[in-house]
PDB file of C-alpha atoms and ligand atoms in Angstrom:
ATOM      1  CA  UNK T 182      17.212  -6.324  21.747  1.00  0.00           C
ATOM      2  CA  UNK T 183      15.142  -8.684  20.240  1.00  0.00           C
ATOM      3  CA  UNK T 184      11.953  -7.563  21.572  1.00  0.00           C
ATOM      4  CA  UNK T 185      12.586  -4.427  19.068  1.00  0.00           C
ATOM      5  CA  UNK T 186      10.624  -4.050  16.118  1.00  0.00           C
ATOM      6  CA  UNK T 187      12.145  -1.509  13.705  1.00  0.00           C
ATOM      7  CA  UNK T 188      10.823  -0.773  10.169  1.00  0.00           C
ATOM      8  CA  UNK T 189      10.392   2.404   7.751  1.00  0.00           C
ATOM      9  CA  UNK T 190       7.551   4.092   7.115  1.00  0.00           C
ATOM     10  CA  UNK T 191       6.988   6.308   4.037  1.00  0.00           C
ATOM     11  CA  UNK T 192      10.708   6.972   4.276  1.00  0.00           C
ATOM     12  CA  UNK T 193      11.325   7.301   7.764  1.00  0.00           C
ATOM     13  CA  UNK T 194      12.423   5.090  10.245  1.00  0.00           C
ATOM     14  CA  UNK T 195      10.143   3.765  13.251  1.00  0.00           C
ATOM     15  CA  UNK T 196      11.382   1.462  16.431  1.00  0.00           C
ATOM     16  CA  UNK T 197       9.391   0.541  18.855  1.00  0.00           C
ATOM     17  CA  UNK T 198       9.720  -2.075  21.663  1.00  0.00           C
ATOM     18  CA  UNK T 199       7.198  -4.759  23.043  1.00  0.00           C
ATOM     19  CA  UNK T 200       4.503  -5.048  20.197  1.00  0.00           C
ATOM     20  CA  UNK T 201       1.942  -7.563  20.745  1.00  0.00           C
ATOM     21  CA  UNK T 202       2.437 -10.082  18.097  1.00  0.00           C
ATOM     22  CA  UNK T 203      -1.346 -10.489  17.055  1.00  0.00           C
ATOM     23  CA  UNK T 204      -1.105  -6.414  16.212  1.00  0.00           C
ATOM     24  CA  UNK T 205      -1.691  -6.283  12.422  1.00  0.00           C
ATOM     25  CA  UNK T 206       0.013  -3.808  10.899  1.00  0.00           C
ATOM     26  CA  UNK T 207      -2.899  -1.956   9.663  1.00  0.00           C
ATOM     27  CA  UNK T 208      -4.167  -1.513  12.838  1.00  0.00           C
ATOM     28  CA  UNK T 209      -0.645  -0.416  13.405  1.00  0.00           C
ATOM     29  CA  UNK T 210      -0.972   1.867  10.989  1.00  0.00           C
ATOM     30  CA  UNK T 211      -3.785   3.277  12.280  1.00  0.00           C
ATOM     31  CA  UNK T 212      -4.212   3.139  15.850  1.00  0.00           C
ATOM     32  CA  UNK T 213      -0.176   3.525  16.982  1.00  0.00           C
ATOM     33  CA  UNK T 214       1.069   5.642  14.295  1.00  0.00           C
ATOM     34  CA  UNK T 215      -2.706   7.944  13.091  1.00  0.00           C
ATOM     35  CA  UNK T 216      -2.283   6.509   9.446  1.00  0.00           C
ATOM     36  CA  UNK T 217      -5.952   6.529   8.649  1.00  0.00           C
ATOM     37  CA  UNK T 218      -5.461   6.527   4.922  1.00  0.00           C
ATOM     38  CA  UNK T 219      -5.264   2.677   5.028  1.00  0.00           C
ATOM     39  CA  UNK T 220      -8.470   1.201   5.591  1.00  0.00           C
ATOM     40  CA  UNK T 221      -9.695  -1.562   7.135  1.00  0.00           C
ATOM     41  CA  UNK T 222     -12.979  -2.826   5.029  1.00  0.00           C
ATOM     42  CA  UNK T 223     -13.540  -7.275   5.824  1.00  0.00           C
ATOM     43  CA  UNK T 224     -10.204  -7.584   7.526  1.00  0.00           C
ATOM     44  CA  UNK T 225     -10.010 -10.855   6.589  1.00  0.00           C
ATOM     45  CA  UNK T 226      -8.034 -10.323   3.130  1.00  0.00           C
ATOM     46  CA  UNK T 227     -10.920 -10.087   0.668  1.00  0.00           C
ATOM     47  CA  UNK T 228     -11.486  -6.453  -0.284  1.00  0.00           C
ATOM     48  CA  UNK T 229      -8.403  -4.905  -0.696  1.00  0.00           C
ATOM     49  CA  UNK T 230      -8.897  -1.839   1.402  1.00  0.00           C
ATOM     50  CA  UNK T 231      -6.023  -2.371   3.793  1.00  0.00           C
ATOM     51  CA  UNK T 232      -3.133  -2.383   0.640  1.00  0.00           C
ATOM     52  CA  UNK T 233      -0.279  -1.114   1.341  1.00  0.00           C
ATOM     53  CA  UNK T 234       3.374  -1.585  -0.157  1.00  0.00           C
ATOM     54  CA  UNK T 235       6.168  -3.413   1.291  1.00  0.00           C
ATOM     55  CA  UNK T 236       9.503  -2.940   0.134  1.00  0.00           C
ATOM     56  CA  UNK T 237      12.643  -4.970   0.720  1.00  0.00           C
ATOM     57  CA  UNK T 238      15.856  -7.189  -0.414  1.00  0.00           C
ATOM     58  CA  UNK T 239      15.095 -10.173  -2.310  1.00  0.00           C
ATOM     59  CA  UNK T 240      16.811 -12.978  -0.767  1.00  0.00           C
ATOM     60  CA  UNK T 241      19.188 -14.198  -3.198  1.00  0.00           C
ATOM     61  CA  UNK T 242      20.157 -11.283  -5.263  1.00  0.00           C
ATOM     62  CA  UNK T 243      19.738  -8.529  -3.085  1.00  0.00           C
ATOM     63  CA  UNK T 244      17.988  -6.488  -5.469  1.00  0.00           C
ATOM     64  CA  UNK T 245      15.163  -4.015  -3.681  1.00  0.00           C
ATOM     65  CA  UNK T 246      11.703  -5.833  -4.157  1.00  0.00           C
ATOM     66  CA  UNK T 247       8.339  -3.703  -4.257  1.00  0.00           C
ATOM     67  CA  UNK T 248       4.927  -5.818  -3.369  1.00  0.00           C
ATOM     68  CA  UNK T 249       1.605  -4.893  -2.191  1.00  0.00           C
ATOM     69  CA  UNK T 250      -0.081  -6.710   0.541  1.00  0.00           C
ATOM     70  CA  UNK T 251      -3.192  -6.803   2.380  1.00  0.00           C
ATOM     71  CA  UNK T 252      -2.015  -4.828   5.790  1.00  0.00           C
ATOM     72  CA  UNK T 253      -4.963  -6.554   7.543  1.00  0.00           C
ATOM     73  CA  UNK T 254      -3.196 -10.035   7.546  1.00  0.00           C
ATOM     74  CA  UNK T 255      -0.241  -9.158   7.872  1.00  0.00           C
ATOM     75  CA  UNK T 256       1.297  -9.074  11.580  1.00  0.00           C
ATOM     76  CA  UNK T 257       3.382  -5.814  12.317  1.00  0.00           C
ATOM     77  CA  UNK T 258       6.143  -8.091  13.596  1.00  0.00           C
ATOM     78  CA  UNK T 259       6.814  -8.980  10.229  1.00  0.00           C
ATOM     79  CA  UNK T 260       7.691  -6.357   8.361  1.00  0.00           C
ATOM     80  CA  UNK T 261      11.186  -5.958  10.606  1.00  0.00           C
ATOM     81  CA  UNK T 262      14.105  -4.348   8.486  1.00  0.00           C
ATOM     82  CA  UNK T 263      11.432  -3.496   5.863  1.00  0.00           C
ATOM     83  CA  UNK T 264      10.019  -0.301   4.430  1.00  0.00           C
ATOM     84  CA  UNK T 265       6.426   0.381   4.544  1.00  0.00           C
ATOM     85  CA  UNK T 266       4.731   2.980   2.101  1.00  0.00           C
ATOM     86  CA  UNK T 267       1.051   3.916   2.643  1.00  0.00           C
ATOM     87  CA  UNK T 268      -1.469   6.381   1.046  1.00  0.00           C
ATOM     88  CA  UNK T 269       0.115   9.193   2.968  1.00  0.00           C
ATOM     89  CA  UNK T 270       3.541   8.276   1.615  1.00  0.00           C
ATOM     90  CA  UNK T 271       2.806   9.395  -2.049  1.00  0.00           C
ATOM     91  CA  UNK T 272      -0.301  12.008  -1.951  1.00  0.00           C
ATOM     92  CA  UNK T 273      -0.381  15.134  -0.604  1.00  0.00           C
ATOM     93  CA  UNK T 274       0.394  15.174   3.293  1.00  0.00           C
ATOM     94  CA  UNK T 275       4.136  14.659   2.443  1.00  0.00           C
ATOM     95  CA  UNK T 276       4.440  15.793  -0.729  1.00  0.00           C
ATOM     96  CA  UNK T 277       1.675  18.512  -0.531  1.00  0.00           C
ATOM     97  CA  UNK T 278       0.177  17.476  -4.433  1.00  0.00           C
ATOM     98  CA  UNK T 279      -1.572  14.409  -5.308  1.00  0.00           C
ATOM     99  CA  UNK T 280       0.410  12.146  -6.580  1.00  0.00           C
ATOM    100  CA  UNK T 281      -0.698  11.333 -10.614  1.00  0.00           C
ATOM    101  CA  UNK T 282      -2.226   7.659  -9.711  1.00  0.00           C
ATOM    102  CA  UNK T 283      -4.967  10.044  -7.414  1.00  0.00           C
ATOM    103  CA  UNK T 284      -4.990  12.601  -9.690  1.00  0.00           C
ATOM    104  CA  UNK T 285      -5.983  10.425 -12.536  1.00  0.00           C
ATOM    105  CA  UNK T 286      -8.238   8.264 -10.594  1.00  0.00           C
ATOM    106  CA  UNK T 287     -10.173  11.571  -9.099  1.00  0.00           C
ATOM    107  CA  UNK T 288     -10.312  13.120 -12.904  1.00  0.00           C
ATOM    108  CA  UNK T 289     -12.350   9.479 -14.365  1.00  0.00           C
ATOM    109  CA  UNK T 290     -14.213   9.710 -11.296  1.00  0.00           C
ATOM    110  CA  UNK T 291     -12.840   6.424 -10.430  1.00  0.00           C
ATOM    111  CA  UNK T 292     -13.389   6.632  -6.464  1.00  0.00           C
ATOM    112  CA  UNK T 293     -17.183   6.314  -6.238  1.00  0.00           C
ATOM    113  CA  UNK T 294     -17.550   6.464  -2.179  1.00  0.00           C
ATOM    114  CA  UNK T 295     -13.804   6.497  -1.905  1.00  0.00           C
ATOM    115  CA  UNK T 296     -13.689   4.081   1.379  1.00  0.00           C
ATOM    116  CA  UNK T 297     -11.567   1.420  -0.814  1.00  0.00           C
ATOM    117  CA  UNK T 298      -9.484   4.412  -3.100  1.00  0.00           C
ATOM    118  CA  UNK T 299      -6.233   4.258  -1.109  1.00  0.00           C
ATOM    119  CA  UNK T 300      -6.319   0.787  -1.339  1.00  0.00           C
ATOM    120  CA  UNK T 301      -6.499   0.465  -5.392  1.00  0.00           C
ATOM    121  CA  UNK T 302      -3.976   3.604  -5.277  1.00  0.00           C
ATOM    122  CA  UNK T 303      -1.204   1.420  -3.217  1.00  0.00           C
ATOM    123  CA  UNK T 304      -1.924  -1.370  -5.710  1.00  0.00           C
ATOM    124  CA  UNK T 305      -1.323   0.788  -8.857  1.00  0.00           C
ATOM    125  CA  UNK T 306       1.519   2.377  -7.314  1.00  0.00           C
ATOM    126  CA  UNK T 307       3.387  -0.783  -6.626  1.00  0.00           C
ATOM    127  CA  UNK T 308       2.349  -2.243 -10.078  1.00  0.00           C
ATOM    128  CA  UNK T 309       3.922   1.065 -11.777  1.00  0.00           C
ATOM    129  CA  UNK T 310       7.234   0.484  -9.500  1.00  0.00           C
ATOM    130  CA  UNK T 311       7.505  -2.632 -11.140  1.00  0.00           C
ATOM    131  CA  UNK T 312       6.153  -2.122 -14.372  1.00  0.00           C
ATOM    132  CA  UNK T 313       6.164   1.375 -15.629  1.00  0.00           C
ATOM    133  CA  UNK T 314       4.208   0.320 -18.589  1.00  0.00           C
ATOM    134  CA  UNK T 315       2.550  -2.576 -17.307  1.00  0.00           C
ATOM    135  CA  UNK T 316       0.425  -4.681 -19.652  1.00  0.00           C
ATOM    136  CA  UNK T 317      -3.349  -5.447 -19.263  1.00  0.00           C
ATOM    137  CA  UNK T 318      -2.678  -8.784 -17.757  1.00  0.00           C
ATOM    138  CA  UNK T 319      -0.484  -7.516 -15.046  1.00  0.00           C
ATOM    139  CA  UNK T 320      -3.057  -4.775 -14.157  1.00  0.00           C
ATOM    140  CA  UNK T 321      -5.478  -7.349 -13.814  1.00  0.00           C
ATOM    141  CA  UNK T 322      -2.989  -9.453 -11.562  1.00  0.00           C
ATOM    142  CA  UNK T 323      -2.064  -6.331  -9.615  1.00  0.00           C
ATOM    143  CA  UNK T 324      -5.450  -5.558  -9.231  1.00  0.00           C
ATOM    144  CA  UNK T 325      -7.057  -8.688  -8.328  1.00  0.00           C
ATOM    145  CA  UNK T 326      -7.052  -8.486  -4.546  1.00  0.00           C
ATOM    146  CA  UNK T 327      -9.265  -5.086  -4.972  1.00  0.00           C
ATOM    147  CA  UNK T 328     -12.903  -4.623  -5.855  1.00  0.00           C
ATOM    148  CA  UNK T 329     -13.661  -5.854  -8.926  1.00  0.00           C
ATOM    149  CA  UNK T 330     -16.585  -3.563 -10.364  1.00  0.00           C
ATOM    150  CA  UNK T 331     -13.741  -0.567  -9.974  1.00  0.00           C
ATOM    151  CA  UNK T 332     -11.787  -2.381 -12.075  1.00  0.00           C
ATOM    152  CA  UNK T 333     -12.458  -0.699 -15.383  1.00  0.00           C
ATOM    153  CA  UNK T 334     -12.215   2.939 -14.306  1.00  0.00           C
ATOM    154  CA  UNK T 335      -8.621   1.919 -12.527  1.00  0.00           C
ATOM    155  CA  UNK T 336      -7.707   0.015 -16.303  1.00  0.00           C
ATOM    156  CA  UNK T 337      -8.643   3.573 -17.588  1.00  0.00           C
ATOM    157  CA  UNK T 338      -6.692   5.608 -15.716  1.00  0.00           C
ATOM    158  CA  UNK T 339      -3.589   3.800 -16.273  1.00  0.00           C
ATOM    159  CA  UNK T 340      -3.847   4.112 -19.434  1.00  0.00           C
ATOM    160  CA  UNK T 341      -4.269   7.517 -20.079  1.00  0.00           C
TER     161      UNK T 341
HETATM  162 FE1  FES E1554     -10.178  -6.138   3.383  1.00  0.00          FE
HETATM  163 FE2  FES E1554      -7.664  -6.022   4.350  1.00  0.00          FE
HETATM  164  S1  FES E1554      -9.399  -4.979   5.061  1.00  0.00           S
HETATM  165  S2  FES E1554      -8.353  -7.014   2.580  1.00  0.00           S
END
């Protein structure tokens, strides 16, 4: 029916009826389906705690498209007949290791308090989808919509 909402998350399919349009879908993530790993710092699109990556067709060629977005603004309706990947979706609870992006960041000690860490990780992992070897410019583009004084140690890791 129309009233269904059905989307992916980290790989696996999720439908559910009757959402309440306002719902975000981090607070989607979080509340409905116990996805803590995606914060919510302002929720209000400035901070860059809530990334997460959306994946989907581009329009006109039909060729899969990788983004990251700020989950806080986005509503849940609108990621319909799109894939979701979080936090969870590339560390350890699926694939029991860390995945390289958080091993790297937690060797340069690039987490600090670690409340905003998944969020940079999403953002890095969707650059590197796009751009295995991305350049300095794109990092800084990828990495715009996160805290800036991390910036450095995230450049760092990416490079090593
Ligand atoms: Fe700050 Fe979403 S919670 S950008």
């Amino acid at each position: 029916s129309t009233t269904r909402l059905t989307f992916f998350v980290n790989g696996k399919k999720h439908e559910v009826d009757h959402v309440d349009p306002r719902t975000t879908l981090a607070s989607y993530l979080r509340n409905q389906m116990h996805l803590t790993g995606t914060k919510i710092g302002c929720n209000e699109g400035g901070c860059g705690a809530c990334t997460v990556m959306i994946s989907d067709q581009a329009p006109e060629s039909g060729a899969i498209q990788h983004y990251s977005v700020n989950a806080c603004l986005m509503p849940v309706c609108s990621v319909n007949g799109k894939a979701v990947t979080t936090v969870e979706g590339i560390g350890s609870l699926v694939r029991q290791r860390l995945h390289p992006i958080q091993e790297r960041l937690a060797k340069a000690h690039g987490s600090q308090c670690g409340f905003c860490t998944p969020g940079f990780i999403m953002a890095m992992y969707a650059l590197l989808r796009n751009y295995p070897q991305p350049t300095e410019e794109q990092i800084d583009v990828a990495l715009q919509g996160n805290f800036f004084l991390v910036k450095l140690l995230s450049l760092f890791t990416i490079n090593q």
